[in-house]
Short mmCIF file of C-alpha atoms and ligand atoms in Angstrom, two decimals:
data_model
loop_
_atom_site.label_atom_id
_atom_site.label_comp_id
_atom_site.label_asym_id
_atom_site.label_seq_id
_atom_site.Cartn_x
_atom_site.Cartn_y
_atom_site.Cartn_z
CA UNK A 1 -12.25 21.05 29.46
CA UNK A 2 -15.56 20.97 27.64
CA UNK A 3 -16.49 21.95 23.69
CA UNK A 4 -19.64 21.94 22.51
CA UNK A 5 -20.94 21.43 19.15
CA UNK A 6 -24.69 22.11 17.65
CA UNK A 7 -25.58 20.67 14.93
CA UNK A 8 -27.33 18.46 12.78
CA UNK A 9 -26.04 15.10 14.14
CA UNK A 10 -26.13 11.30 12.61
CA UNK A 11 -24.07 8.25 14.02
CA UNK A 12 -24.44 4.84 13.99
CA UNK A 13 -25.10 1.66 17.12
CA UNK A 14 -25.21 -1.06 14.65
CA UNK A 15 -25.18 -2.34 11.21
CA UNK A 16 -28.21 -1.13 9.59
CA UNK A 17 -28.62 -4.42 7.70
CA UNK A 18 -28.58 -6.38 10.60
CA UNK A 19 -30.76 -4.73 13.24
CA UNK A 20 -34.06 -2.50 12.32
CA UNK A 21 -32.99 0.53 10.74
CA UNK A 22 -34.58 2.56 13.85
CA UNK A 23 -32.29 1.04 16.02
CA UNK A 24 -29.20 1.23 14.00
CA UNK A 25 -28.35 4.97 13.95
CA UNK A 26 -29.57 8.45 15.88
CA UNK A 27 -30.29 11.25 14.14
CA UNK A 28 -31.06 15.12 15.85
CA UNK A 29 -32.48 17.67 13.86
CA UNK A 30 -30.87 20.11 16.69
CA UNK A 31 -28.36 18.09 18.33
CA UNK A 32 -25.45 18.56 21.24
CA UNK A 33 -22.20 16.51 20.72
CA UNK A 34 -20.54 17.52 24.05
CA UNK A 35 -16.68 16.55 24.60
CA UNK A 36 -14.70 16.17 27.45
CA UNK A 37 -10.62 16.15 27.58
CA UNK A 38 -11.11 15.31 23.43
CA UNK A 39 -13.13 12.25 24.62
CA UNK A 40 -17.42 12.07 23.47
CA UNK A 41 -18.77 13.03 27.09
CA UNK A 42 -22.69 12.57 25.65
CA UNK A 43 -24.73 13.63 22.23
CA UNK A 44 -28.32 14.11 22.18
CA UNK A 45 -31.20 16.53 21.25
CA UNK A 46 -29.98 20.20 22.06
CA UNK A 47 -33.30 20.99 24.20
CA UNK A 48 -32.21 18.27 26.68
CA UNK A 49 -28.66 19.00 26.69
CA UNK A 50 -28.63 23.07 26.93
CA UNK A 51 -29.86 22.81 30.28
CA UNK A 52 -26.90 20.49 31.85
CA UNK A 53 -24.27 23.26 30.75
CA UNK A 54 -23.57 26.31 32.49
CA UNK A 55 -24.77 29.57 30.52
CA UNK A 56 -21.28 30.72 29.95
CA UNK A 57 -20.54 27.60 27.90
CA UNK A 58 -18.86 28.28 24.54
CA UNK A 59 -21.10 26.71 21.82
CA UNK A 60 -19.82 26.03 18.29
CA UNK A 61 -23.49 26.04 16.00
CA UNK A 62 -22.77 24.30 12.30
CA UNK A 63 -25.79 25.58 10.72
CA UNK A 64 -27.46 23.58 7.69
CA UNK A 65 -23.97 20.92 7.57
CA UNK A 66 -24.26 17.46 8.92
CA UNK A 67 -21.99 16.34 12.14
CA UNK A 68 -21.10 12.74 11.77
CA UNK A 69 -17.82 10.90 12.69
CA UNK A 70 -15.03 10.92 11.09
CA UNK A 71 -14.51 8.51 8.08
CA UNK A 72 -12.21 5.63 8.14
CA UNK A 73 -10.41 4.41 5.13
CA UNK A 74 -9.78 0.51 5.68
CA UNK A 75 -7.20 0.31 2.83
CA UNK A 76 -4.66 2.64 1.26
CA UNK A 77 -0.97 3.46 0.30
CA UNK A 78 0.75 6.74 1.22
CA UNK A 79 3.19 6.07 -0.85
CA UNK A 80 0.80 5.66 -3.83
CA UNK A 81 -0.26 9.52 -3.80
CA UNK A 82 1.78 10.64 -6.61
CA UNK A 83 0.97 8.02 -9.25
CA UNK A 84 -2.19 8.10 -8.43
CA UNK A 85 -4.19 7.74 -12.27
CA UNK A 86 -1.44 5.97 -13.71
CA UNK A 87 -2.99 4.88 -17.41
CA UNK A 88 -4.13 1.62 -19.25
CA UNK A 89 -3.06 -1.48 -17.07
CA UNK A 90 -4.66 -4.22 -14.99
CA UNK A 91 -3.34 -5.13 -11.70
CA UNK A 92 0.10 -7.03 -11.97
CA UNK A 93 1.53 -4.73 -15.31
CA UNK A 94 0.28 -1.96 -13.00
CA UNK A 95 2.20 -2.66 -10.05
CA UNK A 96 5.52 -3.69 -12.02
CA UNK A 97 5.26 -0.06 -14.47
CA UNK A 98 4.02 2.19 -11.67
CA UNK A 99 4.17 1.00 -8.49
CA UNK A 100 7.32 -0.36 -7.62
CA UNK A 101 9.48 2.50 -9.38
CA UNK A 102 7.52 4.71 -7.26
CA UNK A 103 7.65 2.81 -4.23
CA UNK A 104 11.70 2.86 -4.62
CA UNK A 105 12.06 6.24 -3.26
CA UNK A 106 10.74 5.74 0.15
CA UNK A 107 14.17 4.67 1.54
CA UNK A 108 14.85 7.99 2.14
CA UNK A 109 12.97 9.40 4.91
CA UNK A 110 12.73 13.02 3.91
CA UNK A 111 10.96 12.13 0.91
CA UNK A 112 8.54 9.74 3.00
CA UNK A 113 7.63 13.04 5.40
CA UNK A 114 6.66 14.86 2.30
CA UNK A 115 4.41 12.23 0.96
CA UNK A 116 2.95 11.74 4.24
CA UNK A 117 2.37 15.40 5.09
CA UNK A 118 0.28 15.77 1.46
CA UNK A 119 -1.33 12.28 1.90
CA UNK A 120 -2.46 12.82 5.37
CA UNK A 121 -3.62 16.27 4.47
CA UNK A 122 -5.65 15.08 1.70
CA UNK A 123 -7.21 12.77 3.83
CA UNK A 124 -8.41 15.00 6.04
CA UNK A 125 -9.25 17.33 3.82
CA UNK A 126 -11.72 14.81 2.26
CA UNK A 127 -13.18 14.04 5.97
CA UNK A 128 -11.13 11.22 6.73
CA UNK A 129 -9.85 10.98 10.06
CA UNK A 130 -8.13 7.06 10.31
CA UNK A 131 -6.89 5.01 7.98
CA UNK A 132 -5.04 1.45 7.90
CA UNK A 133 -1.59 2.42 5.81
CA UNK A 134 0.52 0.66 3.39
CA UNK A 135 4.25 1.71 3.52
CA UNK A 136 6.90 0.57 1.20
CA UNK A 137 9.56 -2.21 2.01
CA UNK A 138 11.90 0.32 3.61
CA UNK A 139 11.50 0.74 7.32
CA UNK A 140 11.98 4.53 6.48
CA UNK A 141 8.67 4.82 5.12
CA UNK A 142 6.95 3.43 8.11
CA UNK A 143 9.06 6.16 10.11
CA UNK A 144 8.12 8.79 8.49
CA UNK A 145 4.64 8.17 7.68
CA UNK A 146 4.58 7.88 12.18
CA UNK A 147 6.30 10.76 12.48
CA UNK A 148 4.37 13.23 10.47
CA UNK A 149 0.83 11.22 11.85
CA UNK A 150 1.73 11.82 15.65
CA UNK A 151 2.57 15.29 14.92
CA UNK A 152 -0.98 15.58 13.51
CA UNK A 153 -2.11 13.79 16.44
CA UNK A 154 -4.02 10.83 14.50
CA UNK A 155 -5.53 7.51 15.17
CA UNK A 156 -3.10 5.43 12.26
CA UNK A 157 -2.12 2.49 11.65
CA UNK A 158 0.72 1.78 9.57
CA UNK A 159 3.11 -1.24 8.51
CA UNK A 160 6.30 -1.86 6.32
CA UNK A 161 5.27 -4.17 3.27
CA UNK A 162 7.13 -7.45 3.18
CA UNK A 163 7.85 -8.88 0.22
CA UNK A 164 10.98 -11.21 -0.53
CA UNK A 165 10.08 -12.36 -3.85
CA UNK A 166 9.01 -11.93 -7.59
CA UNK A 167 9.51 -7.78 -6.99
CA UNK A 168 12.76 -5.97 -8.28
CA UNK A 169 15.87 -6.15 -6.00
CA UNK A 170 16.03 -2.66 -4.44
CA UNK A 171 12.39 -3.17 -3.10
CA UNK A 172 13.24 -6.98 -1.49
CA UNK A 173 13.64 -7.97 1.70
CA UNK A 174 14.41 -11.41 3.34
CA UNK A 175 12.02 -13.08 6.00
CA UNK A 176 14.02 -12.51 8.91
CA UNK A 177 14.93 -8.82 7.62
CA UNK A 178 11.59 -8.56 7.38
CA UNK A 179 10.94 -9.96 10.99
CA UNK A 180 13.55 -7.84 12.78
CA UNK A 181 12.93 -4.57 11.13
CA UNK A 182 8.91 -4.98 11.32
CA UNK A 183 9.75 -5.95 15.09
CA UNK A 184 12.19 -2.47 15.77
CA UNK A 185 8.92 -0.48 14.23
CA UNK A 186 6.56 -2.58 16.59
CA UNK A 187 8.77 -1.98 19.60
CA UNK A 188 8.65 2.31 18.47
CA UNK A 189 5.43 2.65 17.13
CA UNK A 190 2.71 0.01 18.51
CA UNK A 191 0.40 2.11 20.65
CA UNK A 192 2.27 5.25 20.97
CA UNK A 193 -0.10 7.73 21.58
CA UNK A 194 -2.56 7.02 18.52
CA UNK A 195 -0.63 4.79 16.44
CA UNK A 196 -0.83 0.89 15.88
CA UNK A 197 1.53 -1.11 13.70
CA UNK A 198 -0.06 -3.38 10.82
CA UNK A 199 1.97 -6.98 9.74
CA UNK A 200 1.89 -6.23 5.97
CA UNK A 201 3.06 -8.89 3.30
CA UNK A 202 1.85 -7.27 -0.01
CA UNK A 203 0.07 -10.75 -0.60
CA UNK A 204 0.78 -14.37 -1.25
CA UNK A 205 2.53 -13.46 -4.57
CA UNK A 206 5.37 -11.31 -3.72
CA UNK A 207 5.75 -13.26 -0.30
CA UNK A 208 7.75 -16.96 0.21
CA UNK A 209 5.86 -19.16 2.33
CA UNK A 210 8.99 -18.66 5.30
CA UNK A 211 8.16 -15.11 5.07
CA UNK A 212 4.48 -15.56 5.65
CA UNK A 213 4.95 -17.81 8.43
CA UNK A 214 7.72 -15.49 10.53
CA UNK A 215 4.78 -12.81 9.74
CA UNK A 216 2.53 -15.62 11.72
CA UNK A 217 5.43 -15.58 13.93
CA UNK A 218 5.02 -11.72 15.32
CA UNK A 219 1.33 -11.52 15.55
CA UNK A 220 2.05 -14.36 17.96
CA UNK A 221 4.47 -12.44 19.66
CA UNK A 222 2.34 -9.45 19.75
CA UNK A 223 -1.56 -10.47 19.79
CA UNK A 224 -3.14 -6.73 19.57
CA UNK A 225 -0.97 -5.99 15.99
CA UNK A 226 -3.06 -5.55 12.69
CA UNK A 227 -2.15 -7.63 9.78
CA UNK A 228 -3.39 -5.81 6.45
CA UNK A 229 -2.58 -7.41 3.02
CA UNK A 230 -4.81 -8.30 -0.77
CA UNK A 231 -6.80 -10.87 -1.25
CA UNK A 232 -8.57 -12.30 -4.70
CA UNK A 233 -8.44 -9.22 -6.46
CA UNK A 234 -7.75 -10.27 -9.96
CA UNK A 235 -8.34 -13.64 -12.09
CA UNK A 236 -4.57 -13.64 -13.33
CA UNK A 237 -3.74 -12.77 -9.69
CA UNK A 238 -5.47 -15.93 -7.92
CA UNK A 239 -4.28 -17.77 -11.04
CA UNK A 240 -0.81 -17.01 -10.21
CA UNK A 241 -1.08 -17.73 -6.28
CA UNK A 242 -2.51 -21.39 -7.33
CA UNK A 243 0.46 -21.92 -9.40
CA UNK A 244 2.60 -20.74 -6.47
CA UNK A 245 0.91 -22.46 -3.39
CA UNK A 246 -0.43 -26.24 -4.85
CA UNK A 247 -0.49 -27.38 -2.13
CA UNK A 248 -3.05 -24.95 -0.69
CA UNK A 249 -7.00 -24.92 -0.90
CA UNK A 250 -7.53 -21.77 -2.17
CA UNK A 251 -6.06 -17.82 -2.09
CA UNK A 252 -7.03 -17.69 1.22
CA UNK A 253 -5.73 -20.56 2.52
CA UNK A 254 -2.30 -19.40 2.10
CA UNK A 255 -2.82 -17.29 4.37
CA UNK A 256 -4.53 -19.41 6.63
CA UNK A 257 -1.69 -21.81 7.00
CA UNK A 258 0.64 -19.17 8.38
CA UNK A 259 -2.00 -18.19 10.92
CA UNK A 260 -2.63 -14.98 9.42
CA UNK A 261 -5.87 -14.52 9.99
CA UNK A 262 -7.91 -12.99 13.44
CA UNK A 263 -10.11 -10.62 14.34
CA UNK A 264 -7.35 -7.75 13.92
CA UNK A 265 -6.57 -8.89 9.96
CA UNK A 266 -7.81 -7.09 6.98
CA UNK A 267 -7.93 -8.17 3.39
CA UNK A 268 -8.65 -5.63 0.87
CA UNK A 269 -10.59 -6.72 -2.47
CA UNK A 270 -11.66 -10.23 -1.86
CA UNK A 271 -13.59 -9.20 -5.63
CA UNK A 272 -13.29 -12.95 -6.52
CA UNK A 273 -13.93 -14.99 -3.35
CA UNK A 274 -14.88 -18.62 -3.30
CA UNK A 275 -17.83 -19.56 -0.94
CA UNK A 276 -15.45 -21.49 1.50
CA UNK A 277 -13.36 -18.60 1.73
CA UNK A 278 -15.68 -16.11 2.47
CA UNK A 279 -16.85 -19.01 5.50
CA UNK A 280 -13.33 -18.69 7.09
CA UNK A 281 -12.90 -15.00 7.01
CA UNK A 282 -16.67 -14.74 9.02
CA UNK A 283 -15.31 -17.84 11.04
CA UNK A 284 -12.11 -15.88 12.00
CA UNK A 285 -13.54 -12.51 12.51
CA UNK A 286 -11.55 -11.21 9.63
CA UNK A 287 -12.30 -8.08 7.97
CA UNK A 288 -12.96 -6.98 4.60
CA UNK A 289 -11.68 -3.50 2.78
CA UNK A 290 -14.25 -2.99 -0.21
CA UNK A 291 -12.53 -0.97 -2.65
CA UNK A 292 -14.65 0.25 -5.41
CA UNK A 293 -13.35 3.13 -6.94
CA UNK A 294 -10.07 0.83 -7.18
CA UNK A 295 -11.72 -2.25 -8.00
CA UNK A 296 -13.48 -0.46 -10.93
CA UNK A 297 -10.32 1.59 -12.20
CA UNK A 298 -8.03 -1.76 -12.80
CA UNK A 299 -11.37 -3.75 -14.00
CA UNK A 300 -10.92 -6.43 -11.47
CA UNK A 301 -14.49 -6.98 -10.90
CA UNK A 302 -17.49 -5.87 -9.00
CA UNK A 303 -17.42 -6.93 -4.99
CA UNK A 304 -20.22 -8.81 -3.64
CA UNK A 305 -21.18 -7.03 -0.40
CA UNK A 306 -24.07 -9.42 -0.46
CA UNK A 307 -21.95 -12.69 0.23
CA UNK A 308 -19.81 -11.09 2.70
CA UNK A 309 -22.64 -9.97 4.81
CA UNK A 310 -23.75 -13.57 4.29
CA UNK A 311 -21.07 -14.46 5.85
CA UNK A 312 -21.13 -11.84 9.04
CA UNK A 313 -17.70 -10.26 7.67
CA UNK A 314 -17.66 -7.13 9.07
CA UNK A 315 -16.39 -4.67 5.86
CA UNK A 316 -14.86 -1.37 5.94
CA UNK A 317 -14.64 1.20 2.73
CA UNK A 318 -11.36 1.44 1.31
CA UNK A 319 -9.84 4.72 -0.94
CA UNK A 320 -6.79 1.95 -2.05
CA UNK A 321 -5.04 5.10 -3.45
CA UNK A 322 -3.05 4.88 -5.88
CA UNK A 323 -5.36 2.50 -7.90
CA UNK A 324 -8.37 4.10 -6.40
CA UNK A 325 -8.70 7.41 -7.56
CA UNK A 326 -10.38 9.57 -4.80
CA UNK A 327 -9.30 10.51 -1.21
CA UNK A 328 -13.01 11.12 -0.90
CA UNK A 329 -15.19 8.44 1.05
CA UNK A 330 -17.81 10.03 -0.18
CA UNK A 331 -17.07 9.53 -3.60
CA UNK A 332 -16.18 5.70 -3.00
CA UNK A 333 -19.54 5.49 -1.70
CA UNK A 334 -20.50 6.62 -5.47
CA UNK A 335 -18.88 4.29 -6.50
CA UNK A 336 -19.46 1.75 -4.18
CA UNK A 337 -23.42 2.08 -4.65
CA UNK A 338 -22.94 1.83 -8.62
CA UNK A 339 -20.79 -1.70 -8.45
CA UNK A 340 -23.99 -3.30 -6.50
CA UNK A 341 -26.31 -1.85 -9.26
CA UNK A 342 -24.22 -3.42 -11.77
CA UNK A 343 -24.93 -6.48 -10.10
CA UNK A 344 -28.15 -6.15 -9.33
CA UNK A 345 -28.21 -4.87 -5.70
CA UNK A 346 -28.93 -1.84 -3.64
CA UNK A 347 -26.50 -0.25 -1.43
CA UNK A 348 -28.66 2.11 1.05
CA UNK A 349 -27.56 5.33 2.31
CA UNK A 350 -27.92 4.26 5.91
CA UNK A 351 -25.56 0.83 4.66
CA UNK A 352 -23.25 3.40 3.00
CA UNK A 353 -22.66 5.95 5.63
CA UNK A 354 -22.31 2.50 8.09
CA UNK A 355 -19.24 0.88 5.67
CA UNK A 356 -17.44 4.26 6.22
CA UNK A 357 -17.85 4.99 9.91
CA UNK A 358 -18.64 2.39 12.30
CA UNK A 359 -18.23 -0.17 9.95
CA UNK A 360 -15.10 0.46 9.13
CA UNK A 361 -14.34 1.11 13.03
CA UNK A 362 -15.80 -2.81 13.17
CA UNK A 363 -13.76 -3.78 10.78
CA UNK A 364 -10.41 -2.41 12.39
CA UNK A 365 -11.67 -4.01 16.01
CA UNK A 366 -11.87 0.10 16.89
CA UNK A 367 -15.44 -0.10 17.87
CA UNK A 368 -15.83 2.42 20.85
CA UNK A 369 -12.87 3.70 20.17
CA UNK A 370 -13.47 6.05 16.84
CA UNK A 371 -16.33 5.64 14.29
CA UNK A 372 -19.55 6.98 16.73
CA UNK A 373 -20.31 9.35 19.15
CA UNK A 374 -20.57 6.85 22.51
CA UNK A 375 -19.37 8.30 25.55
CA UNK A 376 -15.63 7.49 25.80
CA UNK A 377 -15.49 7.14 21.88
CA UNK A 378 -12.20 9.66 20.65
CA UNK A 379 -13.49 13.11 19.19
CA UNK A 380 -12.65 12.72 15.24
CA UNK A 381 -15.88 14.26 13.80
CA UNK A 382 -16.64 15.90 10.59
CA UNK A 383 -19.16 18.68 9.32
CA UNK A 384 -20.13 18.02 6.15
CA UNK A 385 -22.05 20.84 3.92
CA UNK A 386 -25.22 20.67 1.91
CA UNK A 387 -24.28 23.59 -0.02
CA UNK A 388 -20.91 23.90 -0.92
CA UNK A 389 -21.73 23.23 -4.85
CA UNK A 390 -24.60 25.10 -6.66
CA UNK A 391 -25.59 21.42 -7.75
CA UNK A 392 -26.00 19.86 -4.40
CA UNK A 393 -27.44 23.16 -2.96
CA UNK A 394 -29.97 23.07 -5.56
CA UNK A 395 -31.05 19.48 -5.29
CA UNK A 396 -31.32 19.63 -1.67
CA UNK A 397 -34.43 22.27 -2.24
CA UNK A 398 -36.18 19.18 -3.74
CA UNK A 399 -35.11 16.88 -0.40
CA UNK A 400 -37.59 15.56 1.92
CA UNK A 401 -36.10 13.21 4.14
CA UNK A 402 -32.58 12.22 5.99
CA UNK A 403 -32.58 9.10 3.35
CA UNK A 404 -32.54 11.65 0.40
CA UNK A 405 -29.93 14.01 1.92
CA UNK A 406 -27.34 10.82 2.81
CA UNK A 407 -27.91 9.53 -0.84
CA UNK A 408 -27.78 13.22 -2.57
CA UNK A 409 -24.53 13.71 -0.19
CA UNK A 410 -22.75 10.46 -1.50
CA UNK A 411 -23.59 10.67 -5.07
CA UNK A 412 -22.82 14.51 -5.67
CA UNK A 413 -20.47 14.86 -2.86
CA UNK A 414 -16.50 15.19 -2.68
CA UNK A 415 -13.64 16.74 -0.35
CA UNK A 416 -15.74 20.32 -1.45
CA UNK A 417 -18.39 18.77 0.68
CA UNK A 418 -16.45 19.09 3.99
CA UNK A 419 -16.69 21.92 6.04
CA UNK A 420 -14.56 21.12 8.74
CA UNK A 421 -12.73 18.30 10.02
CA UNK A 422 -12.10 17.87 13.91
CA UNK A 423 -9.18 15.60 15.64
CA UNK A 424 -10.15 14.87 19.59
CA UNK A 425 -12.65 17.73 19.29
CA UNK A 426 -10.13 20.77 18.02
CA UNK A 427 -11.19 21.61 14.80
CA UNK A 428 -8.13 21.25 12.32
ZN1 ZN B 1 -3.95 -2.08 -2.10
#
């Protein structure tokens, strides 16, 4: 069955810092995006397109909003939501005094549905459609956060954290507790319907090098799985890993020597990376979750896009609720535009609005899949409104240009800023 949208319509083909911008996104001022079976059939200018559909064709018109795919969130916890602006600390106090207490109560299921229902409503509320998903320790957690996702229909991908040291007891597990019970979720979850299953050691800290390498172990076993985890966040952080691991290079290299790293692995932060490490995560196709709102709220340092892209890492946008502290891409774009002032470079609407779409689709090895409108490409779109604030509605009457309206959009914009938010082409 066919649904048609008409609309204002921007996606991107490529990264707009690598190709000319012309060539990196389409735009129509009076665009079709025209769906088959919740699958993109074609998008294009609506004067071309009118005339392949029959006249009794349902159209849906968005006046004066902006159609774009959905947004994809390369790094957050569900379980984070509800200490979610937790005062005063830097990264390792924060996780012992807020984090793991809250993380405790995800061994029971029911309370993991809950959080999940609320977390996965928020993020669609705020326009974004996939995410890659920290659970807690407990297996329950990774149910539950599956269960309430498939219900919702949802490209997700989720993992149970693994983490067999230097945490409290009730949130430990062992490395082959950690294999089997990651393994029993893999054998469930891994590609039902829209779901994928993420290998997820909390990072090199709270790991033992055994567990690492029986984490190597399954994405061995199972070559399409995700492996998520942190990466040089914090100075006391890759202090702390140095004094753990002497006997490897550098943060990354931990890592490395488990054979955690591929085209499917994503490493959120990476605030403090050495030049040899950014090498090997462009060598190995890994992936980068840039973090801002996060990285700014625990002061662990301003990321430098600049290097990465250097590098030909292919970075997503990540929320990293609870220590970020918006659901919103579009304010982590705000946010994400003001670290590169600080140091001195400009992050460009076009590059912005790339990082949280098809950049992020890159970055989760998605691309075709969700994150633009090519034919085959999964539904999840957004509308997002120019004048759902007095403040945005009256700037825009000063706007000439798509450039202005993307960069007015992410630096006044929030969840009020999305109009509707569409899974496989039903609007939710
Ligand atoms: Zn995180």
């Amino acid at each position: 069955m066919l649904k048609v949208y008409r609309g204002e319509i921007l996606h991107f083909l490529d990264d707009p810092d690598k190709v000319d911008l012309e060539q990196s996104y389409e735009y129509f001022e009076d665009g079709l995006l025209i769906i088959k079976d919740g699958l993109v059939q074609t998008v294009g200018n609506a004067s071309e397109l009118l005339e392949t559909l029959t006249t009794d064709q349902a159209i849906t018109h968005y006046k004066d909003g902006l159609i774009m795919p959905g947004f994809i969130d390369t790094h957050v916890h569900y379980p984070q939501t509800e200490m979610i602006a937790s005062y005063g600390e830097q990264l390792l106090e924060w996780l012992e005094n807020y984090t793991f207490p809250a993380e405790r109560h995800f061994s029971d299921q029911a309370h993991g549905e809950d959080v999940a229902e609320f977390f996965l409503s928020q993020l669609l509320d705020a326009g974004t459609t996939t995410a890659l998903v920290f659970g807690t320790v407990h297996p329950e957690s990774v149910e539950a956060f599956f269960t309430i996702a498939q219900q919702k229909k949802l490209r997700m991908i989720c993992g149970k954290v693994l983490m067999d040291r230097n945490c409290p007891d009730y949130l430990s597990d062992t490395p082959e507790q950690g294999y089997t019970e990651s393994k029993a979720l893999i054998e469930k979850w891994h590609k039902t319907d829209r779901l994928q299953y993420a290998i997820t050691p909390r990072f090199a800290p709270t790991s033992s090098q055994q567990q690492l390498m029986r984490a190597g172990d399954l994405l061995a076993e199972y070559p399409d799985l995700y492996m998520q985890t942190h990466l040089c966040e914090n100075d006391k952080e890759i202090a702390w890993v140095e004094q753990l691991f002497p006997e490897s290079k550098n943060y990354l290299d931990v890592y490395d020597q488990s054979q955690l790293l591929s085209r499917r692995s994503v490493f959120a932060h990476c605030v403090h990376l050495k030049e040899s490490e950014a090498a090997r995560l462009g060598e190995t196709n890994s992936a980068i979750a840039f973090c801002p709102s996060s990285n700014l709220f625990l002061g662990s340092g301003l990321f430098d896009l600049k290097q990465a892209k250097n590098h030909q890492i292919n970075v997503g946008l990540g929320s990293d609720i609870g220590a970020g502290t918006t659901f919103s891409m579009l304010s982590t774009i705000n946010e994400a535009y003001k670290t590169q002032q600080l140091r001195g470079d400009k992050l460009s609407p076009y590059q912005s609005f790339y990082l949280a779409t098809l950049g992020g689709a890159k970055s989760l090895d998605l691309e075709g899949c969700v994150g633009n409108f090519v034919p085959g490409a999964e539904a999840d779109f957004i509308v997002l409104d120019y004048h759902a604030t007095p403040l945005m509605d009256r700037r825009m009457k000063h706007c000439k240009n798509l450039t202005e309206k993307l960069f007015i959009l992410s630096m006044l914009g929030d969840e009020r800023h999305v109009k509707a938010t569409h899974i496989m082409g039903e609007r939710i």
